[in-house]
Amino acid sequence: MELVQRPRRLRTTPVLRKMVRETRMDPSSLIYPMFVKEGITGKNEIPSMPGQYHYGLDMLPKALEEVRDAGVSSVMLFGIPKTKDDWGSGAWAADGIIQQALELAKKEMPSLFYISDTCMCEYTSHGHCGIIENNQVDNDKTLDSLARIAVSQAQAGADMVAPSDMMDGRILAVRSKLDKKGFTTTPILAYSAKYASSFYEPFREAAQSAPQFGDRKNYQMDYHNKREALRELELDEEEGADILMIKPALSYLDVISEARKNTNHLLAAYSVSGEYAMIKAAAKAGFIKEDHLICETAVSIYRAGADLVVSYYAKEIAKFMKEGRIG
């Protein structure tokens, strides 16, 4: 046949296919989430997230060494305290679990970049992300606590703070407090479009942060809405966020794509616990090839427009990038 256009010409060899790739990725864009639990030694596997662990402080340096050796340079730390109260005061305590973890990590593995989860749900007895008044999270009363947490984490060594609560105005509150305390160069990774998602269930087990009453739908976003996400992203950008994040990732690729068209800010996406758990469960059942799906889903997030990806598979993704399977 006399065909002028033959797209298959550019698919004939592995070298050529890689040369003409439209989506290019690098391990430096990966962020690996880790859970540090107060009062334990060693590490305990999280049942709903096989391969993910609660780490005691004694095991944290070794775990961080494994992250570094895998080629991942950034870590997001989540702390789980022994005791909780209505105000989540453990989140900003100088000797809190996340503060201890940051100080240890910076001492033992200073080459990594540390992002701290700046939220209250792991620390409150009720499991919500703020101060409760009349059985609701009081937005404005919560802002001061979030800012206080961010400063405490920066003082402990956090390279970046990541407010994940979805309170209105919290980026401005955190930015203002950080600047007043001298942390003008500490960037903010904002959970800008965080949807009220069932994909968070394994995380809530891991972080022991399930709400004790009600749900989080009056502060996390309705998954029917896309234009609202663009508004939230715009507001966080105006308030001083350095990086904007969309969470979850796989069911919200359209939101990531639309956001990419509407902002020049760096975009992150969080491939959350439920996405990880589904791949793990399907692989264990023999329904899919785990490594193939890790690659395909990771590429889809970058292809949609994410610059950075938070993933429980970060170590594996970095390996596949090095091997040339993706990237």
Short mmCIF file of C-alpha atoms in Angstrom, two decimals:
data_model
loop_
_atom_site.label_atom_id
_atom_site.label_comp_id
_atom_site.label_asym_id
_atom_site.label_seq_id
_atom_site.Cartn_x
_atom_site.Cartn_y
_atom_site.Cartn_z
CA MET A 1 0.00 0.00 0.00
CA GLU A 2 1.13 3.55 -0.69
CA LEU A 3 0.80 5.08 2.76
CA VAL A 4 2.40 8.44 3.38
CA GLN A 5 1.62 8.51 7.12
CA ARG A 6 2.89 5.51 9.05
CA PRO A 7 2.96 6.25 12.81
CA ARG A 8 4.40 2.79 13.43
CA ARG A 9 7.72 3.96 11.95
CA LEU A 10 8.50 5.56 15.30
CA ARG A 11 7.71 2.38 17.25
CA THR A 12 10.06 -0.06 15.56
CA THR A 13 12.85 -0.34 18.17
CA PRO A 14 13.17 0.21 21.94
CA VAL A 15 15.77 2.96 21.41
CA LEU A 16 13.53 4.81 18.97
CA ARG A 17 10.45 4.45 21.17
CA LYS A 18 12.32 5.92 24.11
CA MET A 19 13.78 8.71 22.00
CA VAL A 20 10.33 9.97 20.94
CA ARG A 21 8.57 9.63 24.29
CA GLU A 22 6.31 12.54 25.12
CA THR A 23 6.33 11.92 28.88
CA ARG A 24 9.74 11.90 30.57
CA MET A 25 10.24 11.11 34.22
CA ASP A 26 13.09 11.11 36.71
CA PRO A 27 13.46 9.60 40.23
CA SER A 28 14.07 13.11 41.62
CA SER A 29 10.35 13.81 41.08
CA LEU A 30 9.26 11.01 43.43
CA ILE A 31 8.22 11.41 47.07
CA TYR A 32 7.95 8.38 49.36
CA PRO A 33 5.47 8.47 52.28
CA MET A 34 6.54 6.86 55.57
CA PHE A 35 4.82 6.29 58.91
CA VAL A 36 6.73 6.75 62.17
CA LYS A 37 4.98 5.45 65.28
CA GLU A 38 5.74 6.50 68.83
CA GLY A 39 6.38 3.82 71.42
CA ILE A 40 7.34 0.91 69.16
CA THR A 41 10.65 -0.67 68.23
CA GLY A 42 11.48 -2.23 64.91
CA LYS A 43 8.84 -2.11 62.22
CA ASN A 44 5.33 -3.51 61.92
CA GLU A 45 3.72 -4.20 58.55
CA ILE A 46 0.43 -2.39 57.91
CA PRO A 47 -2.14 -5.13 57.15
CA SER A 48 -4.06 -3.22 54.49
CA MET A 49 -0.86 -1.99 52.82
CA PRO A 50 1.50 -4.95 52.36
CA GLY A 51 5.08 -3.78 52.08
CA GLN A 52 4.42 -0.58 54.05
CA TYR A 53 5.31 -0.27 57.72
CA HIS A 54 4.99 1.58 60.97
CA TYR A 55 8.59 2.38 61.87
CA GLY A 56 9.94 2.87 65.35
CA LEU A 57 12.55 5.58 65.71
CA ASP A 58 15.19 2.89 66.08
CA MET A 59 14.41 1.56 62.59
CA LEU A 60 13.98 4.89 60.85
CA PRO A 61 17.64 5.42 59.82
CA LYS A 62 17.84 1.99 58.16
CA ALA A 63 14.53 2.57 56.38
CA LEU A 64 15.73 5.94 55.12
CA GLU A 65 18.95 4.33 53.90
CA GLU A 66 16.85 1.94 51.82
CA VAL A 67 14.94 4.87 50.33
CA ARG A 68 18.19 6.63 49.43
CA ASP A 69 19.68 3.48 47.93
CA ALA A 70 16.56 3.03 45.79
CA GLY A 71 17.26 6.40 44.22
CA VAL A 72 14.43 8.33 45.87
CA SER A 73 15.56 11.63 47.33
CA SER A 74 12.39 12.95 49.03
CA VAL A 75 10.36 11.56 51.91
CA MET A 76 7.03 12.61 53.38
CA LEU A 77 6.83 11.77 57.08
CA PHE A 78 3.62 11.00 58.98
CA GLY A 79 3.68 10.67 62.77
CA ILE A 80 1.46 8.48 64.94
CA PRO A 81 1.57 9.48 68.63
CA LYS A 82 0.98 7.29 71.68
CA THR A 83 -1.62 9.64 73.13
CA LYS A 84 -4.16 11.98 71.57
CA ASP A 85 -6.36 14.81 72.80
CA ASP A 86 -9.20 16.96 71.49
CA TRP A 87 -6.79 19.69 70.33
CA GLY A 88 -4.15 17.52 68.64
CA SER A 89 -1.47 19.12 70.79
CA GLY A 90 1.00 16.33 70.06
CA ALA A 91 1.27 17.66 66.52
CA TRP A 92 3.17 20.76 67.63
CA ALA A 93 4.93 19.40 70.72
CA ALA A 94 8.69 19.94 70.65
CA ASP A 95 9.15 16.29 71.63
CA GLY A 96 6.32 14.98 69.42
CA ILE A 97 6.88 11.92 67.29
CA ILE A 98 7.18 13.82 64.01
CA GLN A 99 9.60 16.30 65.58
CA GLN A 100 11.73 13.48 66.96
CA ALA A 101 11.64 11.73 63.59
CA LEU A 102 12.70 14.87 61.73
CA GLU A 103 15.58 15.58 64.09
CA LEU A 104 16.80 11.99 63.82
CA ALA A 105 16.39 11.85 60.06
CA LYS A 106 18.29 15.08 59.50
CA LYS A 107 21.12 13.81 61.69
CA GLU A 108 21.37 10.27 60.32
CA MET A 109 20.41 10.79 56.66
CA PRO A 110 20.89 14.48 55.82
CA SER A 111 21.10 13.86 52.08
CA LEU A 112 17.35 13.24 51.82
CA PHE A 113 14.74 15.99 51.55
CA TYR A 114 12.08 15.85 54.29
CA ILE A 115 8.48 16.92 53.87
CA SER A 116 6.29 16.88 56.97
CA ASP A 117 2.58 16.16 56.95
CA THR A 118 1.06 19.25 58.57
CA CYS A 119 -2.28 18.08 59.87
CA MET A 120 -4.10 17.18 63.08
CA CYS A 121 -6.10 14.04 62.30
CA GLU A 122 -3.41 11.65 63.56
CA TYR A 123 -3.20 13.60 66.82
CA THR A 124 -6.84 14.35 67.70
CA SER A 125 -8.92 11.98 69.82
CA HIS A 126 -11.87 12.54 67.46
CA GLY A 127 -9.88 11.92 64.27
CA HIS A 128 -10.85 15.14 62.53
CA CYS A 129 -8.43 17.61 60.96
CA GLY A 130 -9.16 20.56 63.23
CA ILE A 131 -10.70 22.04 66.37
CA ILE A 132 -14.24 20.84 67.06
CA GLU A 133 -17.01 23.29 67.97
CA ASN A 134 -20.65 22.16 68.03
CA ASN A 135 -19.75 18.85 66.40
CA GLN A 136 -18.14 20.58 63.42
CA VAL A 137 -14.57 21.47 62.57
CA ASP A 138 -14.22 25.18 63.23
CA ASN A 139 -12.28 26.50 60.26
CA ASP A 140 -10.87 29.72 61.72
CA LYS A 141 -9.97 28.31 65.14
CA THR A 142 -8.05 25.54 63.37
CA LEU A 143 -5.81 27.90 61.39
CA ASP A 144 -3.68 28.96 64.35
CA SER A 145 -3.08 25.32 65.29
CA LEU A 146 -2.01 24.43 61.75
CA ALA A 147 0.39 27.37 61.65
CA ARG A 148 1.78 26.34 65.02
CA ILE A 149 2.33 22.79 63.75
CA ALA A 150 4.15 24.04 60.66
CA VAL A 151 6.53 26.19 62.71
CA SER A 152 7.24 23.31 65.09
CA GLN A 153 8.05 21.01 62.19
CA ALA A 154 10.29 23.59 60.56
CA GLN A 155 12.12 24.08 63.84
CA ALA A 156 12.65 20.31 64.03
CA GLY A 157 14.22 20.25 60.58
CA ALA A 158 11.44 19.87 58.00
CA ASP A 159 12.65 21.00 54.59
CA MET A 160 9.07 21.54 53.44
CA VAL A 161 5.67 21.52 55.16
CA ALA A 162 2.54 20.03 53.65
CA PRO A 163 -0.82 21.23 55.07
CA SER A 164 -3.35 18.50 54.27
CA ASP A 165 -6.42 19.65 56.20
CA MET A 166 -8.39 21.58 53.53
CA MET A 167 -9.31 24.47 55.83
CA ASP A 168 -10.03 27.75 54.05
CA GLY A 169 -7.16 30.20 54.41
CA ARG A 170 -4.67 27.76 55.92
CA ILE A 171 -1.91 28.39 53.38
CA LEU A 172 -1.90 32.11 54.16
CA ALA A 173 -1.95 31.37 57.91
CA VAL A 174 0.95 28.93 57.63
CA ARG A 175 2.97 31.17 55.31
CA SER A 176 2.50 34.18 57.58
CA LYS A 177 3.53 32.30 60.72
CA LEU A 178 6.54 30.69 59.08
CA ASP A 179 7.73 34.05 57.80
CA LYS A 180 7.29 35.71 61.21
CA LYS A 181 9.37 32.98 62.82
CA GLY A 182 12.17 33.36 60.29
CA PHE A 183 11.38 30.39 58.05
CA THR A 184 10.95 32.49 54.93
CA THR A 185 12.73 29.90 52.76
CA THR A 186 10.66 26.90 53.95
CA PRO A 187 8.36 26.00 51.05
CA ILE A 188 4.74 24.85 51.32
CA LEU A 189 3.38 21.84 49.48
CA ALA A 190 -0.37 22.47 49.61
CA TYR A 191 -2.94 19.70 49.46
CA SER A 192 -4.97 22.06 47.30
CA ALA A 193 -7.59 19.76 45.79
CA LYS A 194 -8.06 16.97 48.31
CA TYR A 195 -11.21 15.03 47.61
CA ALA A 196 -13.36 13.19 50.16
CA SER A 197 -12.39 9.77 48.86
CA SER A 198 -12.92 6.14 49.79
CA PHE A 199 -9.40 5.52 48.50
CA TYR A 200 -8.07 6.78 51.86
CA GLU A 201 -9.31 3.85 53.94
CA PRO A 202 -5.99 1.96 54.20
CA PHE A 203 -4.22 5.20 55.14
CA ARG A 204 -6.70 5.79 57.95
CA GLU A 205 -5.76 2.39 59.36
CA ALA A 206 -2.07 3.17 58.90
CA ALA A 207 -2.30 6.63 60.48
CA GLN A 208 -4.94 5.57 63.02
CA SER A 209 -6.87 8.67 62.01
CA ALA A 210 -10.41 7.56 61.14
CA PRO A 211 -13.04 10.08 62.30
CA GLN A 212 -14.80 8.99 65.47
CA PHE A 213 -18.03 10.64 64.32
CA GLY A 214 -19.36 11.97 61.04
CA ASP A 215 -17.07 12.29 58.05
CA ARG A 216 -14.81 14.86 56.39
CA LYS A 217 -17.12 15.88 53.57
CA ASN A 218 -17.68 19.38 54.92
CA TYR A 219 -14.00 20.21 54.40
CA GLN A 220 -12.68 17.73 51.84
CA MET A 221 -14.00 18.13 48.30
CA ASP A 222 -17.00 16.50 46.62
CA TYR A 223 -15.69 14.13 43.96
CA HIS A 224 -18.34 15.32 41.51
CA ASN A 225 -16.59 18.69 41.17
CA LYS A 226 -13.75 19.72 38.88
CA ARG A 227 -14.18 23.50 38.57
CA GLU A 228 -14.12 23.75 42.35
CA ALA A 229 -10.69 22.09 42.32
CA LEU A 230 -9.39 24.78 39.98
CA ARG A 231 -10.69 27.43 42.37
CA GLU A 232 -9.00 25.76 45.34
CA LEU A 233 -5.74 25.55 43.41
CA GLU A 234 -5.96 29.21 42.49
CA LEU A 235 -6.64 30.27 46.08
CA ASP A 236 -3.67 28.31 47.43
CA GLU A 237 -1.45 29.80 44.75
CA GLU A 238 -2.58 33.30 45.73
CA GLU A 239 -1.98 32.57 49.44
CA GLY A 240 1.64 31.59 48.88
CA ALA A 241 1.76 27.85 48.20
CA ASP A 242 4.94 26.84 46.39
CA ILE A 243 3.60 23.51 45.07
CA LEU A 244 -0.04 22.56 44.49
CA MET A 245 -1.22 18.98 44.99
CA ILE A 246 -4.21 16.96 43.82
CA LYS A 247 -5.26 13.91 45.82
CA PRO A 248 -6.07 11.12 44.96
CA ALA A 249 -4.39 10.64 41.59
CA LEU A 250 -5.80 7.85 39.42
CA SER A 251 -9.50 8.71 39.57
CA TYR A 252 -8.65 12.40 39.20
CA LEU A 253 -6.36 12.40 36.18
CA ASP A 254 -8.82 14.74 34.46
CA VAL A 255 -8.40 17.21 37.33
CA ILE A 256 -4.61 17.00 37.07
CA SER A 257 -4.82 17.57 33.33
CA GLU A 258 -7.16 20.55 33.67
CA ALA A 259 -5.02 22.02 36.43
CA ARG A 260 -1.94 21.73 34.22
CA LYS A 261 -3.68 23.92 31.63
CA ASN A 262 -4.62 26.54 34.22
CA THR A 263 -1.46 27.11 36.25
CA ASN A 264 2.28 27.47 35.79
CA HIS A 265 2.84 26.38 39.39
CA LEU A 266 4.46 23.03 40.09
CA LEU A 267 1.83 20.30 40.35
CA ALA A 268 2.06 17.24 42.58
CA ALA A 269 -0.28 14.27 42.70
CA TYR A 270 -0.67 11.76 45.54
CA SER A 271 -1.20 8.17 44.47
CA VAL A 272 -2.95 7.18 47.66
CA SER A 273 -3.18 4.12 49.88
CA GLY A 274 -6.29 2.68 48.26
CA GLU A 275 -4.69 2.79 44.83
CA TYR A 276 -1.64 1.01 46.21
CA ALA A 277 -3.76 -1.57 48.07
CA MET A 278 -5.84 -2.39 44.98
CA ILE A 279 -2.74 -3.14 42.90
CA LYS A 280 -1.26 -5.22 45.73
CA ALA A 281 -4.49 -7.23 46.17
CA ALA A 282 -4.95 -7.84 42.45
CA ALA A 283 -1.33 -8.92 42.11
CA LYS A 284 -1.61 -11.29 45.06
CA ALA A 285 -4.70 -12.85 43.48
CA GLY A 286 -2.82 -13.33 40.23
CA PHE A 287 -5.12 -11.05 38.28
CA ILE A 288 -2.45 -8.60 37.09
CA LYS A 289 1.32 -8.26 36.78
CA GLU A 290 2.24 -5.88 39.56
CA ASP A 291 5.34 -4.41 37.95
CA HIS A 292 3.50 -3.70 34.70
CA LEU A 293 0.69 -1.89 36.47
CA ILE A 294 3.09 0.11 38.65
CA CYS A 295 4.70 1.42 35.48
CA GLU A 296 1.47 2.12 33.64
CA THR A 297 -0.26 3.94 36.48
CA ALA A 298 2.81 6.02 37.29
CA VAL A 299 3.17 7.13 33.68
CA SER A 300 -0.52 8.04 33.53
CA ILE A 301 -0.10 10.48 36.43
CA TYR A 302 2.89 12.19 34.84
CA ARG A 303 1.21 12.16 31.43
CA ALA A 304 -1.79 13.95 32.90
CA GLY A 305 0.51 16.79 33.93
CA ALA A 306 1.98 16.09 37.37
CA ASP A 307 5.52 17.32 37.98
CA LEU A 308 5.88 15.42 41.26
CA VAL A 309 4.32 12.16 42.42
CA VAL A 310 3.83 10.99 45.99
CA SER A 311 3.62 7.19 45.88
CA TYR A 312 3.99 4.17 48.12
CA TYR A 313 5.57 2.57 45.06
CA ALA A 314 8.20 5.32 44.77
CA LYS A 315 11.11 2.93 45.34
CA GLU A 316 9.86 0.52 42.68
CA ILE A 317 9.11 3.33 40.22
CA ALA A 318 12.63 4.69 40.67
CA LYS A 319 14.02 1.23 39.92
CA PHE A 320 11.97 0.92 36.74
CA MET A 321 13.11 4.38 35.66
CA LYS A 322 16.74 3.37 36.12
CA GLU A 323 16.12 0.21 34.12
CA GLY A 324 14.61 2.25 31.30
CA ARG A 325 11.22 0.59 31.49
CA ILE A 326 9.65 3.99 32.10
CA GLY A 327 10.97 7.52 32.27
#
